[in-house]
Amino acid sequence: MSFPKIYFRLRAVLGVVGFLVLAGGAFAQTPMSYTVNGKPMFHVDVPDFWEVRVGGPRKLTPVGEDTERDVARVMGLQPEAAGNVWVGFIVPRGVRTLEEGADYVREIGPHLMNDAEITKREVRRIGGRTAHSISGHGRRKGKGVQFTAVLIDLPGPHIAFSVTVLENGFDPDLLGGINAIYASFKAIQ
């Protein structure tokens, strides 16, 4: 085989390898763990170009109330380029079952959203675990939103609560990242 043929074949192979490396990088994700008292409860993969904000446990007083309430660590994920999409996870203290989780959602719901109307309820599997989800629409900070709230059964006496909030006018292409986050969910045994 002559030098020009080898050169062009090698160049073609390296071009394909380079494309695959670059394309693979575009779909790479970063694993994150949610912990309670230093013990990992679950992992999710964060899509590239999404930001993660984690707030530790604290006491908050809901608007219109006088009593402080303990709030566990919140892990929030948001695309860098879109402030109108948010996915959050929490493992609420003292909530041990999906039934208790439903009570928690009813209690916390009015603090997350106004005028919420539920349009769909379903039982499904997320990361091989039983999950209950509700979807609907409402208002948050004066803006129309769509939402999905999910309770995921974790090993032991714990549940994970997640909510996805999509402000009206969000980019539908971001749904792929959201679906990838939930598809990556893995409870720690």
C-alpha atoms as a PDB file:
ATOM      1  CA  MET A   1       0.000   0.000   0.000  1.00  0.00           C
ATOM      2  CA  SER A   2       1.412   3.388  -0.917  1.00  0.00           C
ATOM      3  CA  PHE A   3       2.040   6.201   1.545  1.00  0.00           C
ATOM      4  CA  PRO A   4      -0.854   8.415   0.285  1.00  0.00           C
ATOM      5  CA  LYS A   5      -3.383   5.571   0.703  1.00  0.00           C
ATOM      6  CA  ILE A   6      -2.192   4.791   4.244  1.00  0.00           C
ATOM      7  CA  TYR A   7      -2.183   8.500   5.094  1.00  0.00           C
ATOM      8  CA  PHE A   8      -5.742   9.029   3.860  1.00  0.00           C
ATOM      9  CA  ARG A   9      -7.051   5.858   5.573  1.00  0.00           C
ATOM     10  CA  LEU A  10      -5.344   6.799   8.836  1.00  0.00           C
ATOM     11  CA  ARG A  11      -6.723  10.306   8.533  1.00  0.00           C
ATOM     12  CA  ALA A  12     -10.259   8.943   7.934  1.00  0.00           C
ATOM     13  CA  VAL A  13     -10.008   6.573  10.928  1.00  0.00           C
ATOM     14  CA  LEU A  14      -8.684   9.328  13.193  1.00  0.00           C
ATOM     15  CA  GLY A  15     -11.460  11.620  11.977  1.00  0.00           C
ATOM     16  CA  VAL A  16     -14.098   9.053  12.917  1.00  0.00           C
ATOM     17  CA  VAL A  17     -12.438   8.400  16.309  1.00  0.00           C
ATOM     18  CA  GLY A  18     -12.275  12.147  16.930  1.00  0.00           C
ATOM     19  CA  PHE A  19     -15.950  12.533  16.061  1.00  0.00           C
ATOM     20  CA  LEU A  20     -16.916   9.692  18.397  1.00  0.00           C
ATOM     21  CA  VAL A  21     -14.859  11.160  21.244  1.00  0.00           C
ATOM     22  CA  LEU A  22     -16.434  14.568  20.752  1.00  0.00           C
ATOM     23  CA  ALA A  23     -19.943  13.125  20.369  1.00  0.00           C
ATOM     24  CA  GLY A  24     -19.459  10.937  23.421  1.00  0.00           C
ATOM     25  CA  GLY A  25     -18.375  13.984  25.386  1.00  0.00           C
ATOM     26  CA  ALA A  26     -21.578  15.761  24.410  1.00  0.00           C
ATOM     27  CA  PHE A  27     -23.577  13.014  26.103  1.00  0.00           C
ATOM     28  CA  ALA A  28     -21.320  12.588  29.151  1.00  0.00           C
ATOM     29  CA  GLN A  29     -22.914  13.111  32.530  1.00  0.00           C
ATOM     30  CA  THR A  30     -21.629  13.727  36.045  1.00  0.00           C
ATOM     31  CA  PRO A  31     -22.775  11.411  38.853  1.00  0.00           C
ATOM     32  CA  MET A  32     -24.080  13.079  42.027  1.00  0.00           C
ATOM     33  CA  SER A  33     -25.082  11.502  45.344  1.00  0.00           C
ATOM     34  CA  TYR A  34     -27.713  12.708  47.786  1.00  0.00           C
ATOM     35  CA  THR A  35     -26.638  12.021  51.373  1.00  0.00           C
ATOM     36  CA  VAL A  36     -28.322  12.065  54.765  1.00  0.00           C
ATOM     37  CA  ASN A  37     -25.911  12.335  57.711  1.00  0.00           C
ATOM     38  CA  GLY A  38     -23.065  11.294  55.419  1.00  0.00           C
ATOM     39  CA  LYS A  39     -24.861   8.174  54.138  1.00  0.00           C
ATOM     40  CA  PRO A  40     -25.599   8.119  50.383  1.00  0.00           C
ATOM     41  CA  MET A  41     -29.307   7.552  49.704  1.00  0.00           C
ATOM     42  CA  PHE A  42     -29.309   7.683  45.887  1.00  0.00           C
ATOM     43  CA  HIS A  43     -27.316   8.742  42.840  1.00  0.00           C
ATOM     44  CA  VAL A  44     -28.393  10.655  39.740  1.00  0.00           C
ATOM     45  CA  ASP A  45     -26.390  11.723  36.716  1.00  0.00           C
ATOM     46  CA  VAL A  46     -26.359  15.430  35.976  1.00  0.00           C
ATOM     47  CA  PRO A  47     -26.399  16.246  32.240  1.00  0.00           C
ATOM     48  CA  ASP A  48     -23.621  18.387  30.842  1.00  0.00           C
ATOM     49  CA  PHE A  49     -24.374  22.099  30.953  1.00  0.00           C
ATOM     50  CA  TRP A  50     -26.721  21.725  33.927  1.00  0.00           C
ATOM     51  CA  GLU A  51     -25.980  23.423  37.240  1.00  0.00           C
ATOM     52  CA  VAL A  52     -26.366  21.798  40.651  1.00  0.00           C
ATOM     53  CA  ARG A  53     -27.184  23.728  43.811  1.00  0.00           C
ATOM     54  CA  VAL A  54     -27.337  22.000  47.145  1.00  0.00           C
ATOM     55  CA  GLY A  55     -28.745  23.596  50.258  1.00  0.00           C
ATOM     56  CA  GLY A  56     -28.208  22.016  53.636  1.00  0.00           C
ATOM     57  CA  PRO A  57     -30.804  21.366  56.310  1.00  0.00           C
ATOM     58  CA  ARG A  58     -32.362  24.509  57.776  1.00  0.00           C
ATOM     59  CA  LYS A  59     -35.425  25.975  59.411  1.00  0.00           C
ATOM     60  CA  LEU A  60     -37.840  28.039  57.334  1.00  0.00           C
ATOM     61  CA  THR A  61     -41.063  29.803  58.172  1.00  0.00           C
ATOM     62  CA  PRO A  62     -43.646  29.384  55.401  1.00  0.00           C
ATOM     63  CA  VAL A  63     -45.353  32.558  54.183  1.00  0.00           C
ATOM     64  CA  GLY A  64     -48.437  33.281  56.282  1.00  0.00           C
ATOM     65  CA  GLU A  65     -47.357  31.021  59.163  1.00  0.00           C
ATOM     66  CA  ASP A  66     -45.608  31.695  62.459  1.00  0.00           C
ATOM     67  CA  THR A  67     -44.053  28.284  63.026  1.00  0.00           C
ATOM     68  CA  GLU A  68     -40.595  27.321  61.790  1.00  0.00           C
ATOM     69  CA  ARG A  69     -40.353  24.083  59.863  1.00  0.00           C
ATOM     70  CA  ASP A  70     -37.350  21.799  59.427  1.00  0.00           C
ATOM     71  CA  VAL A  71     -36.389  21.456  55.770  1.00  0.00           C
ATOM     72  CA  ALA A  72     -33.934  18.755  54.713  1.00  0.00           C
ATOM     73  CA  ARG A  73     -31.146  19.214  52.183  1.00  0.00           C
ATOM     74  CA  VAL A  74     -32.430  20.127  48.716  1.00  0.00           C
ATOM     75  CA  MET A  75     -30.492  19.158  45.602  1.00  0.00           C
ATOM     76  CA  GLY A  76     -31.621  21.343  42.704  1.00  0.00           C
ATOM     77  CA  LEU A  77     -30.660  20.929  39.046  1.00  0.00           C
ATOM     78  CA  GLN A  78     -31.161  23.519  36.326  1.00  0.00           C
ATOM     79  CA  PRO A  79     -29.916  23.928  32.747  1.00  0.00           C
ATOM     80  CA  GLU A  80     -27.275  26.665  32.524  1.00  0.00           C
ATOM     81  CA  ALA A  81     -29.030  28.298  29.580  1.00  0.00           C
ATOM     82  CA  ALA A  82     -32.603  28.140  30.911  1.00  0.00           C
ATOM     83  CA  GLY A  83     -33.811  29.608  34.172  1.00  0.00           C
ATOM     84  CA  ASN A  84     -37.350  28.380  33.542  1.00  0.00           C
ATOM     85  CA  VAL A  85     -36.712  24.650  34.164  1.00  0.00           C
ATOM     86  CA  TRP A  86     -35.864  23.140  37.558  1.00  0.00           C
ATOM     87  CA  VAL A  87     -35.598  19.611  38.980  1.00  0.00           C
ATOM     88  CA  GLY A  88     -35.251  19.117  42.726  1.00  0.00           C
ATOM     89  CA  PHE A  89     -34.714  16.178  45.071  1.00  0.00           C
ATOM     90  CA  ILE A  90     -35.123  15.849  48.825  1.00  0.00           C
ATOM     91  CA  VAL A  91     -35.301  13.029  51.365  1.00  0.00           C
ATOM     92  CA  PRO A  92     -37.777  14.449  53.905  1.00  0.00           C
ATOM     93  CA  ARG A  93     -37.019  13.766  57.563  1.00  0.00           C
ATOM     94  CA  GLY A  94     -39.392  11.362  59.267  1.00  0.00           C
ATOM     95  CA  VAL A  95     -41.180  10.382  56.046  1.00  0.00           C
ATOM     96  CA  ARG A  96     -40.773   6.605  55.885  1.00  0.00           C
ATOM     97  CA  THR A  97     -43.364   5.304  53.406  1.00  0.00           C
ATOM     98  CA  LEU A  98     -45.027   6.331  50.160  1.00  0.00           C
ATOM     99  CA  GLU A  99     -48.277   6.885  52.089  1.00  0.00           C
ATOM    100  CA  GLU A 100     -46.521   9.276  54.484  1.00  0.00           C
ATOM    101  CA  GLY A 101     -44.904  10.837  51.411  1.00  0.00           C
ATOM    102  CA  ALA A 102     -48.349  11.563  49.957  1.00  0.00           C
ATOM    103  CA  ASP A 103     -49.229  13.404  53.181  1.00  0.00           C
ATOM    104  CA  TYR A 104     -45.959  15.329  52.890  1.00  0.00           C
ATOM    105  CA  VAL A 105     -46.761  16.358  49.303  1.00  0.00           C
ATOM    106  CA  ARG A 106     -50.235  17.584  50.347  1.00  0.00           C
ATOM    107  CA  GLU A 107     -48.638  19.633  53.132  1.00  0.00           C
ATOM    108  CA  ILE A 108     -45.739  21.070  51.135  1.00  0.00           C
ATOM    109  CA  GLY A 109     -47.584  21.493  47.811  1.00  0.00           C
ATOM    110  CA  PRO A 110     -49.166  24.875  48.548  1.00  0.00           C
ATOM    111  CA  HIS A 111     -45.695  26.248  49.379  1.00  0.00           C
ATOM    112  CA  LEU A 112     -44.336  25.099  46.009  1.00  0.00           C
ATOM    113  CA  MET A 113     -47.208  26.165  43.771  1.00  0.00           C
ATOM    114  CA  ASN A 114     -50.407  28.184  43.672  1.00  0.00           C
ATOM    115  CA  ASP A 115     -53.646  27.141  41.978  1.00  0.00           C
ATOM    116  CA  ALA A 116     -52.283  23.655  41.294  1.00  0.00           C
ATOM    117  CA  GLU A 117     -54.516  21.393  39.218  1.00  0.00           C
ATOM    118  CA  ILE A 118     -53.556  17.734  38.985  1.00  0.00           C
ATOM    119  CA  THR A 119     -54.130  16.261  35.539  1.00  0.00           C
ATOM    120  CA  LYS A 120     -52.459  12.847  35.873  1.00  0.00           C
ATOM    121  CA  ARG A 121     -51.587  10.316  38.587  1.00  0.00           C
ATOM    122  CA  GLU A 122     -49.606   7.158  38.034  1.00  0.00           C
ATOM    123  CA  VAL A 123     -47.592   4.446  39.721  1.00  0.00           C
ATOM    124  CA  ARG A 124     -44.367   3.636  37.890  1.00  0.00           C
ATOM    125  CA  ARG A 125     -40.793   2.430  38.413  1.00  0.00           C
ATOM    126  CA  ILE A 126     -37.804   4.747  38.682  1.00  0.00           C
ATOM    127  CA  GLY A 127     -34.433   3.094  39.097  1.00  0.00           C
ATOM    128  CA  GLY A 128     -36.227  -0.189  39.740  1.00  0.00           C
ATOM    129  CA  ARG A 129     -38.065   1.337  42.719  1.00  0.00           C
ATOM    130  CA  THR A 130     -41.801   1.928  43.111  1.00  0.00           C
ATOM    131  CA  ALA A 131     -42.680   5.564  42.448  1.00  0.00           C
ATOM    132  CA  HIS A 132     -45.925   7.527  42.634  1.00  0.00           C
ATOM    133  CA  SER A 133     -46.180  10.606  40.440  1.00  0.00           C
ATOM    134  CA  ILE A 134     -48.635  13.401  39.895  1.00  0.00           C
ATOM    135  CA  SER A 135     -48.513  15.905  37.057  1.00  0.00           C
ATOM    136  CA  GLY A 136     -50.407  19.070  36.400  1.00  0.00           C
ATOM    137  CA  HIS A 137     -50.189  22.818  36.080  1.00  0.00           C
ATOM    138  CA  GLY A 138     -50.454  25.860  38.291  1.00  0.00           C
ATOM    139  CA  ARG A 139     -48.697  29.119  39.106  1.00  0.00           C
ATOM    140  CA  ARG A 140     -45.341  29.763  40.751  1.00  0.00           C
ATOM    141  CA  LYS A 141     -44.090  33.276  41.501  1.00  0.00           C
ATOM    142  CA  GLY A 142     -46.854  34.623  39.268  1.00  0.00           C
ATOM    143  CA  LYS A 143     -45.891  32.514  36.242  1.00  0.00           C
ATOM    144  CA  GLY A 144     -47.769  29.626  34.659  1.00  0.00           C
ATOM    145  CA  VAL A 145     -46.009  26.296  35.122  1.00  0.00           C
ATOM    146  CA  GLN A 146     -46.311  22.595  34.446  1.00  0.00           C
ATOM    147  CA  PHE A 147     -45.086  20.249  37.168  1.00  0.00           C
ATOM    148  CA  THR A 148     -44.465  16.626  37.984  1.00  0.00           C
ATOM    149  CA  ALA A 149     -44.015  15.564  41.611  1.00  0.00           C
ATOM    150  CA  VAL A 150     -42.607  12.100  42.294  1.00  0.00           C
ATOM    151  CA  LEU A 151     -42.279  10.018  45.448  1.00  0.00           C
ATOM    152  CA  ILE A 152     -39.711   7.230  45.118  1.00  0.00           C
ATOM    153  CA  ASP A 153     -39.529   4.369  47.621  1.00  0.00           C
ATOM    154  CA  LEU A 154     -35.983   3.986  48.960  1.00  0.00           C
ATOM    155  CA  PRO A 155     -34.477   1.056  50.873  1.00  0.00           C
ATOM    156  CA  GLY A 156     -35.102   1.264  54.599  1.00  0.00           C
ATOM    157  CA  PRO A 157     -37.456   3.767  56.143  1.00  0.00           C
ATOM    158  CA  HIS A 158     -36.960   6.560  53.576  1.00  0.00           C
ATOM    159  CA  ILE A 159     -38.516   8.047  50.467  1.00  0.00           C
ATOM    160  CA  ALA A 160     -37.149  10.515  47.937  1.00  0.00           C
ATOM    161  CA  PHE A 161     -39.365  13.385  46.832  1.00  0.00           C
ATOM    162  CA  SER A 162     -38.645  15.052  43.511  1.00  0.00           C
ATOM    163  CA  VAL A 163     -40.385  17.829  41.662  1.00  0.00           C
ATOM    164  CA  THR A 164     -39.858  19.106  38.134  1.00  0.00           C
ATOM    165  CA  VAL A 165     -41.117  22.598  37.357  1.00  0.00           C
ATOM    166  CA  LEU A 166     -41.381  23.858  33.769  1.00  0.00           C
ATOM    167  CA  GLU A 167     -42.385  27.484  33.280  1.00  0.00           C
ATOM    168  CA  ASN A 168     -44.614  28.173  30.297  1.00  0.00           C
ATOM    169  CA  GLY A 169     -42.460  28.788  27.224  1.00  0.00           C
ATOM    170  CA  PHE A 170     -39.673  26.376  28.253  1.00  0.00           C
ATOM    171  CA  ASP A 171     -37.549  24.758  25.519  1.00  0.00           C
ATOM    172  CA  PRO A 172     -38.975  21.237  24.900  1.00  0.00           C
ATOM    173  CA  ASP A 173     -35.474  20.027  23.951  1.00  0.00           C
ATOM    174  CA  LEU A 174     -34.648  20.184  27.685  1.00  0.00           C
ATOM    175  CA  LEU A 175     -37.016  17.268  28.359  1.00  0.00           C
ATOM    176  CA  GLY A 176     -34.269  14.903  27.177  1.00  0.00           C
ATOM    177  CA  GLY A 177     -32.015  16.062  30.017  1.00  0.00           C
ATOM    178  CA  ILE A 178     -34.825  15.749  32.553  1.00  0.00           C
ATOM    179  CA  ASN A 179     -35.658  12.230  31.372  1.00  0.00           C
ATOM    180  CA  ALA A 180     -31.950  11.321  31.542  1.00  0.00           C
ATOM    181  CA  ILE A 181     -31.793  12.474  35.177  1.00  0.00           C
ATOM    182  CA  TYR A 182     -34.696  10.218  36.175  1.00  0.00           C
ATOM    183  CA  ALA A 183     -33.414   7.342  34.017  1.00  0.00           C
ATOM    184  CA  SER A 184     -30.098   7.504  35.900  1.00  0.00           C
ATOM    185  CA  PHE A 185     -31.711   7.390  39.379  1.00  0.00           C
ATOM    186  CA  LYS A 186     -30.211   4.598  41.474  1.00  0.00           C
ATOM    187  CA  ALA A 187     -31.114   3.973  45.123  1.00  0.00           C
ATOM    188  CA  ILE A 188     -28.256   2.919  47.393  1.00  0.00           C
ATOM    189  CA  GLN A 189     -28.878  -0.338  49.270  1.00  0.00           C
END
